[in-house]
Coordinates of C-alpha atoms in Angstrom, one line a residue:
M1 CA -102.3 7.4 -76.9
N2 CA -100.7 5.1 -74.5
E3 CA -98.5 7.1 -71.8
H4 CA -95.1 5.4 -71.2
K5 CA -94.4 5.1 -67.4
T6 CA -90.9 4.7 -65.9
P7 CA -90.8 1.6 -63.5
A8 CA -90.0 2.4 -60.0
D9 CA -86.4 1.3 -58.9
S10 CA -86.5 -2.1 -57.0
P11 CA -85.6 -2.1 -53.3
V12 CA -82.2 -3.9 -54.2
K13 CA -81.1 -1.0 -56.5
V14 CA -82.0 1.6 -53.7
R15 CA -79.8 -0.3 -51.1
R16 CA -76.7 -0.8 -53.5
R17 CA -77.0 2.9 -54.3
A18 CA -77.0 3.8 -50.7
L19 CA -74.0 1.5 -50.2
Y20 CA -71.9 3.0 -53.0
T21 CA -72.7 6.5 -51.5
A22 CA -71.5 5.4 -48.1
L23 CA -68.2 3.9 -49.6
I24 CA -67.4 6.9 -51.4
A25 CA -67.9 9.1 -48.3
A26 CA -65.7 6.7 -46.3
G27 CA -63.0 6.9 -49.0
A28 CA -63.3 10.8 -48.9
L29 CA -62.8 10.8 -45.1
L30 CA -59.9 8.7 -45.3
V31 CA -58.1 10.7 -48.0
A32 CA -58.6 13.9 -45.8
A33 CA -57.3 12.2 -42.6
A34 CA -54.2 11.2 -44.4
I35 CA -53.5 14.5 -45.9
V36 CA -53.9 16.1 -42.3
L37 CA -51.5 13.7 -40.8
T38 CA -49.0 14.2 -43.7
V39 CA -49.0 18.0 -43.0
F40 CA -48.6 17.6 -39.2
F41 CA -45.6 15.2 -39.3
T42 CA -43.9 17.1 -42.1
V43 CA -44.1 20.9 -41.3
P44 CA -41.2 21.8 -39.0
R45 CA -41.8 23.1 -35.6
E46 CA -39.9 25.6 -33.7
P47 CA -37.1 24.2 -31.6
G48 CA -37.6 24.2 -27.8
V49 CA -41.4 24.9 -28.1
A50 CA -43.5 22.1 -26.5
D51 CA -46.3 20.3 -28.6
D52 CA -48.8 22.0 -26.1
P53 CA -49.0 25.8 -27.6
G54 CA -49.0 27.0 -24.0
G55 CA -45.3 28.1 -24.3
P56 CA -41.6 27.2 -24.3
V57 CA -40.4 23.9 -22.3
E58 CA -39.1 24.7 -18.7
E59 CA -36.1 23.2 -17.7
D60 CA -36.2 20.7 -14.6
P61 CA -34.0 22.2 -11.9
S62 CA -33.1 18.9 -10.8
D63 CA -31.2 18.4 -14.0
D64 CA -28.6 21.0 -12.9
D65 CA -26.0 19.7 -10.7
D66 CA -25.4 23.2 -9.4
A67 CA -29.2 24.1 -9.0
D68 CA -28.9 24.1 -5.0
G69 CA -25.8 26.4 -5.2
E70 CA -23.9 23.5 -3.5
P71 CA -20.4 22.5 -4.9
E72 CA -20.3 18.8 -6.3
E73 CA -18.5 16.4 -3.9
P74 CA -15.4 14.9 -5.1
G75 CA -15.1 11.3 -6.2
S76 CA -13.2 11.3 -9.4
T77 CA -9.6 12.3 -10.6
E78 CA -10.8 15.8 -11.4
V79 CA -10.2 16.6 -7.8
I80 CA -6.7 17.8 -7.3
F81 CA -5.2 17.6 -3.7
A82 CA -2.8 20.4 -2.5
L83 CA 0.4 19.0 -1.2
P84 CA 0.0 18.0 2.6
V85 CA 3.8 19.0 3.1
Q86 CA 5.3 22.1 1.8
G87 CA 9.0 21.9 0.8
A88 CA 9.1 18.2 1.4
T89 CA 11.1 15.6 -0.6
V90 CA 9.0 12.8 -2.0
G91 CA 10.4 9.5 -0.7
T92 CA 8.8 6.2 -1.4
G93 CA 5.7 6.1 -3.5
Y94 CA 2.9 3.7 -4.2
T95 CA 4.8 0.7 -5.0
F96 CA 5.7 -2.8 -4.2
W97 CA 9.0 -2.4 -2.1
Y98 CA 11.4 -3.9 0.6
N99 CA 10.4 -2.7 4.0
S100 CA 13.8 -2.8 5.7
T101 CA 12.0 -2.0 9.1
L102 CA 9.8 -5.1 8.9
D103 CA 12.3 -6.9 6.7
R104 CA 10.0 -8.1 4.0
Y105 CA 8.5 -7.1 0.8
N106 CA 4.9 -5.6 0.7
L107 CA 2.9 -2.9 -1.1
H108 CA 3.7 0.7 0.1
T109 CA 0.1 2.0 0.0
G110 CA 0.9 5.6 0.1
V111 CA 3.3 8.4 -0.6
D112 CA 6.1 9.2 1.8
F113 CA 6.9 13.3 2.2
K114 CA 10.2 13.5 3.8
A115 CA 10.6 16.6 6.1
P116 CA 12.2 17.5 9.4
A117 CA 10.1 17.0 12.7
G118 CA 7.8 19.9 13.5
T119 CA 7.2 20.6 9.7
S120 CA 3.3 21.4 9.1
V121 CA 1.1 19.0 7.7
T122 CA -2.2 20.4 6.2
A123 CA -5.4 18.9 4.8
A124 CA -5.1 18.1 1.0
Y125 CA -8.8 18.8 0.5
G126 CA -11.7 19.8 2.4
G127 CA -14.1 17.4 4.1
R128 CA -14.9 15.9 7.7
V129 CA -12.3 14.5 10.2
E130 CA -13.5 10.8 10.3
S131 CA -10.9 9.7 12.9
I132 CA -7.8 10.6 15.0
T133 CA -5.6 7.5 16.3
D134 CA -2.2 7.0 17.7
T135 CA -0.8 3.3 17.3
L136 CA 2.6 1.8 17.6
L137 CA 2.6 1.0 13.7
E138 CA 1.5 4.0 12.3
G139 CA 1.9 6.7 15.0
G140 CA -0.4 9.7 15.1
K141 CA -2.9 9.4 12.1
V142 CA -5.8 11.4 10.8
V143 CA -8.4 10.4 8.3
I144 CA -10.3 12.8 6.5
D145 CA -13.6 11.9 4.6
H146 CA -13.8 14.1 1.4
G147 CA -17.2 12.5 0.2
N148 CA -18.3 10.1 -2.3
G149 CA -16.4 7.6 -1.0
L150 CA -13.0 9.5 -1.2
K151 CA -10.7 9.8 2.0
S152 CA -7.1 10.8 2.5
E153 CA -5.0 9.5 5.6
Y154 CA -2.2 11.3 7.3
A155 CA 0.2 9.0 9.3
S156 CA 3.4 9.4 11.5
I157 CA 2.3 13.0 12.7
D158 CA 1.7 14.7 15.9
V159 CA -2.0 15.6 15.7
A160 CA -3.0 19.3 16.3
D161 CA -4.7 19.8 19.6
S162 CA -7.6 21.8 18.0
L163 CA -8.6 18.8 15.7
R164 CA -11.8 17.0 16.6
V165 CA -13.6 14.0 15.0
G166 CA -16.5 14.9 13.0
G167 CA -15.3 18.5 12.7
S168 CA -15.1 20.1 9.2
I169 CA -12.0 21.0 7.7
E170 CA -10.8 23.0 4.7
R171 CA -8.1 22.6 2.3
G172 CA -4.9 23.9 3.7
D173 CA -5.9 23.7 7.3
L174 CA -3.4 22.6 9.8
I175 CA -3.9 19.1 11.0
G176 CA -0.4 18.5 12.6
T177 CA 3.1 18.2 12.3
V178 CA 5.8 15.6 11.1
S179 CA 6.6 13.6 14.0
A180 CA 10.1 13.3 15.5
A181 CA 12.3 10.3 14.5
A182 CA 11.8 8.6 18.1
D183 CA 7.9 8.9 17.5
A184 CA 7.8 8.1 14.0
M185 CA 5.6 5.0 13.0
G186 CA 7.0 1.6 13.9
N187 CA 6.4 0.0 10.5
E188 CA 8.6 2.4 8.6
Y189 CA 11.1 3.5 11.3
N190 CA 14.1 3.1 9.1
E191 CA 12.7 5.5 6.7
G192 CA 13.3 8.4 8.9
E193 CA 11.0 11.5 9.7
H194 CA 8.2 11.8 7.1
L195 CA 4.5 12.0 6.5
H196 CA 2.9 8.7 5.1
F197 CA 0.0 10.1 3.0
A198 CA -2.3 7.5 1.7
V199 CA -5.7 7.9 -0.3
T200 CA -8.8 5.3 -0.4
L201 CA -11.6 5.2 -2.7
D202 CA -14.6 3.3 -1.6
G203 CA -12.6 1.5 0.9
E204 CA -10.0 0.5 -1.6
S205 CA -6.2 1.7 -1.4
I206 CA -5.3 3.8 -4.5
D207 CA -2.2 5.6 -5.6
P208 CA -2.4 9.1 -4.2
V209 CA -0.6 10.5 -7.4
A210 CA -4.1 10.1 -9.2
Y211 CA -5.0 13.3 -7.1
L212 CA -1.7 14.9 -6.3
D213 CA -0.1 17.6 -8.7
L214 CA 3.5 16.6 -7.9
D215 CA 4.7 19.0 -10.6
E216 CA 4.3 21.5 -8.0
K217 CA 7.4 20.3 -6.4

């Protein structure tokens, strides 16, 4: 009786079977990876927790404007100045006007507070005394630097003896008194006794009303 023998697979068939097996394994790995990624990106995570499971995200102290305990410097219309002269009458404002003293039209870069000579003039806001001058056109004048480019100017005053350039000053501190008519600044002599109050921001003259609460009057 003849015995039937199964012929051995050829090398080509062996290689082809191995290739099919590798392809099936690679496909299974790709499917598994896709499932893992889908679960990772779709499962919601607790807000405020970092990707690293080490703990909650810490806030950066530099993001807190008041982290150092220092108040923010002024520089916007959120700053409100105190009136530099109490009980004064508001005269000429920030406007184009006829200056009878100089006999010409020009921009009046400030607000005049009319008050008798000797009336106290106080700092509208805290800062540092930048300059103290006394000229024929402006009379006694004090400039206070409030920071962030914001400055206030007080002209036609008798400057207080205690005031010093570079010294710090607080809102409401005395800086001088309204000058007498004979000593009032020359370029507004006809306006009588008054404080000429001006404001600049980054070197440019602006309307002081942006920082003054004239409803107090």
